[in-house]
Each structure stands twice: as structure tokens, then as C-alpha cells.
Amino acid sequence: MNRNSDAAIAPDNAVAGPATNPLHRSAALALALALGTACALPAAHAGSALFATTNIQYLHGTRYADFDPSGGFSHSDEASIITIEHFDAWKYGDNFIFVDITNPNGQGDAFGTTTKGDGSYYSEISPRLSIGKIFFDHELSWGLVKDVLFTSTLEIPESPVKQTWLYGLAVDLNLPKFQFFQVNWYIRNNQKSGIDTGQQVTLAWAMPFKIGPVPLMFEGFFDYAWGEDPLQDNIITAPRLLVDVGDMAGIGAGKFQAGVEYQIWQNKFGIDGMNEYVPQAMVKWIF
């Protein structure tokens, strides 16, 4: 779930040359593809999906970590991010897809370059299959365990960075008050990139709650990746606290949320010592 993941970028490639078009054609293509996918998947699964939801997010932050041309790291990059997410559950599992488009309007700081206003994209496709439902026609549930699944992800960064396959096992937990809580363990297979095969643990969660009359959502993810020499072990987490503005405004619960996401990234992109702590203003439209 690494946001804007370019994990194969090495430090010696960090400061690039002349600017390209402020809005890459690939970023525009990613936006069109994401919107098309968001519209097509619910229709494609209309006969089999048990649940489907899509959302569009806008985030903005001003303290992203990057290389400092004079040496070391800076913590002052500014960027806007549009994220399109889709999730659906069907008889034998679920699917999660997202696309991040960074600086889609050509404004902001491009990572790893001295260029202003560079656009880029990053995407993940994450299907999971329930072991119990496939082999026994019911979930493998006991105690706090809701189900056990085969899990996989394809990380699709912008070319020329290589795609990464992840595959392993997942456990969905029944935790009090949580809408969902996932624990995914993966093998990370960096394809033909010169990076060792490693491992990753990913947590994802959502918990609705109220403070007085104010409806809130606490959600996010946590990734810990290790064993990918020559990259350093790295941790990225992005907890969010969102107010259900749509519910409070009377236009419907779970339709429009706003709040803050706080991104913490230790050894960003596997680069030793590049640590990021950035609050991001966020709005989220759900349909």
C-alpha cells in the first residue's frame, strides 16, 4: 500500500535533469483508467458482488521528504494527490484497487528531482481469495478470526521502475467496534530489478465512532517491508481521522468525509535515513 511507491529508486538517481511535461501523459492516462475502472467494476460484478464501494480523495501536504541538492535530505516538498479507490467483496473473496496521481495539476515538488510541478502516478491491484469459501463453502472463522485468505498485490509504479508482485496469506479479524481489520503477510518479488526478494506485513483497518453528535472514521494502513537488499527495511503508515460531513450536513451518511491523514515513512523508498512525517489535509467523496 505504499503511497507513490518508487522503491527501486536509488540515491544516486535522485537529482534528475530537465523537466518533462508538468502533467505526464501517463498520469493523465492513469486518471482516466482509474475513473473507468471505478465505473466499470460495479457493473461487471452486478450479478456476483456482495458489496462494492468507490471513492475519490484529494490530499495536500507541504512536508514530504526528498533529497537535498546540497546534500542530505529535505523535508519541505509540497504535493497534491488525487487517489481513486475501489473495493468489492464477492462470493469467494474481495478486490481492492487504487491509483494515486501526484501533482495532477502540474503544481508541487517532484520527488527525486529539482523540477517543480512534475506529475506522476502509482497504482496497486490487490485481489484476495477466501480459503474456506473456496474449499469448504464457508469462512474459516474461530474466536477473533473472521476468515483466512490467499492474498496478493501487484504494485504498478510509473515506468521505468519495475513492478512488484506480492503474494501470501491474510487473516481478517473480528475486533470490537472495527468495521474491518486485516492482517496481510506477503512475499515481495521485485521482478528483474536487482533487488532481493523480501517480505511485507500490511495492516488495514476502519473504525467508525462518535464524539458527541460528531460522526467520525478512524482508518488507515501500516506496511513493514524487509529483506530487500540493497534497500533498507522500511515502514509506512497513514492513519486518518475523518469527519462525516455528509451526515452532519444532511446529505447522507458515508458520502462525503473531510479531515487529516498523517503519513509516517521510515527509510522512504528503502533509502537509509530518509524519514518522513507529514500531515495531509484530506477530503473524500464516496459513491
Tab-separated table of N, CA and C in Angstrom, residues 13-14 24 27 35 41 46 51 57 74 79 87 97 106 109 143 159 165 176 207 220 236 246 248-249 254 282:
chain	number	residue	atom	x	y	z
A	13	ASN	N	20.364	8.198	-8.208
A	13	ASN	CA	19.498	8.641	-9.286
A	13	ASN	C	18.560	9.751	-8.827
A	14	ALA	N	18.862	10.349	-7.695
A	14	ALA	CA	17.861	11.184	-7.035
A	14	ALA	C	17.657	12.529	-7.697
A	24	HIS	N	2.402	14.537	-16.821
A	24	HIS	CA	2.783	13.440	-17.700
A	24	HIS	C	1.553	12.861	-18.383
A	27	ALA	N	0.278	10.089	-16.314
A	27	ALA	CA	-0.559	10.446	-15.168
A	27	ALA	C	-1.987	10.704	-15.616
A	35	LEU	N	-10.740	6.149	-13.286
A	35	LEU	CA	-12.153	6.520	-13.327
A	35	LEU	C	-12.959	5.486	-14.103
A	41	LEU	N	-16.196	-1.623	-12.715
A	41	LEU	CA	-16.197	-2.773	-11.826
A	41	LEU	C	-17.539	-3.031	-11.146
A	46	ALA	N	-22.143	-6.806	-10.982
A	46	ALA	CA	-23.509	-6.571	-10.533
A	46	ALA	C	-24.215	-7.861	-10.154
A	51	PHE	N	-20.862	-6.637	-2.102
A	51	PHE	CA	-20.701	-5.255	-1.655
A	51	PHE	C	-19.674	-4.589	-2.562
A	57	GLN	N	-10.347	10.718	-3.467
A	57	GLN	CA	-9.766	11.505	-2.380
A	57	GLN	C	-8.881	12.607	-2.959
A	74	SER	N	15.853	16.814	2.530
A	74	SER	CA	14.991	17.951	2.841
A	74	SER	C	13.633	17.418	3.295
A	79	ALA	N	3.064	18.774	-2.268
A	79	ALA	CA	2.418	17.969	-3.297
A	79	ALA	C	0.924	17.882	-3.040
A	87	PHE	N	-13.264	-0.908	-3.902
A	87	PHE	CA	-13.270	-2.176	-3.154
A	87	PHE	C	-14.570	-2.898	-3.445
A	97	ILE	N	-8.450	-1.922	-5.375
A	97	ILE	CA	-7.661	-1.266	-6.424
A	97	ILE	C	-7.557	0.212	-6.085
A	106	GLY	N	0.072	19.790	-12.208
A	106	GLY	CA	1.382	20.314	-12.575
A	106	GLY	C	1.954	21.266	-11.561
A	109	ASP	N	6.188	19.722	-5.883
A	109	ASP	CA	7.594	19.337	-5.973
A	109	ASP	C	7.698	17.869	-6.356
A	143	GLY	N	-12.994	-17.694	17.175
A	143	GLY	CA	-12.584	-16.622	18.060
A	143	GLY	C	-12.637	-15.273	17.368
A	159	SER	N	6.746	3.814	-15.022
A	159	SER	CA	7.938	3.341	-15.708
A	159	SER	C	9.032	4.417	-15.606
A	165	TRP	N	5.478	-8.007	-7.492
A	165	TRP	CA	4.418	-8.944	-7.123
A	165	TRP	C	4.521	-9.247	-5.644
A	176	PRO	N	-13.806	-5.693	18.203
A	176	PRO	CA	-14.918	-4.851	18.634
A	176	PRO	C	-14.813	-3.432	18.067
A	207	MET	N	-12.621	2.122	11.601
A	207	MET	CA	-13.443	2.096	12.811
A	207	MET	C	-14.286	3.363	12.888
A	220	GLY	N	-6.990	3.540	8.069
A	220	GLY	CA	-5.623	3.686	7.591
A	220	GLY	C	-4.974	2.354	7.287
A	236	ILE	N	5.862	2.322	6.449
A	236	ILE	CA	4.993	3.448	6.106
A	236	ILE	C	3.633	3.201	6.727
A	246	GLY	N	-20.992	14.741	5.247
A	246	GLY	CA	-22.262	14.486	4.576
A	246	GLY	C	-23.371	14.156	5.547
A	248	MET	N	-23.502	15.067	8.759
A	248	MET	CA	-23.821	16.266	9.533
A	248	MET	C	-24.586	17.305	8.706
A	249	ALA	N	-24.333	17.330	7.400
A	249	ALA	CA	-24.995	18.296	6.525
A	249	ALA	C	-26.344	17.807	6.024
A	254	GLY	N	-21.811	8.516	5.178
A	254	GLY	CA	-20.871	7.762	4.360
A	254	GLY	C	-20.763	8.236	2.929
A	282	MET	N	-7.283	16.304	3.898
A	282	MET	CA	-7.904	15.284	3.050
A	282	MET	C	-9.412	15.489	2.967
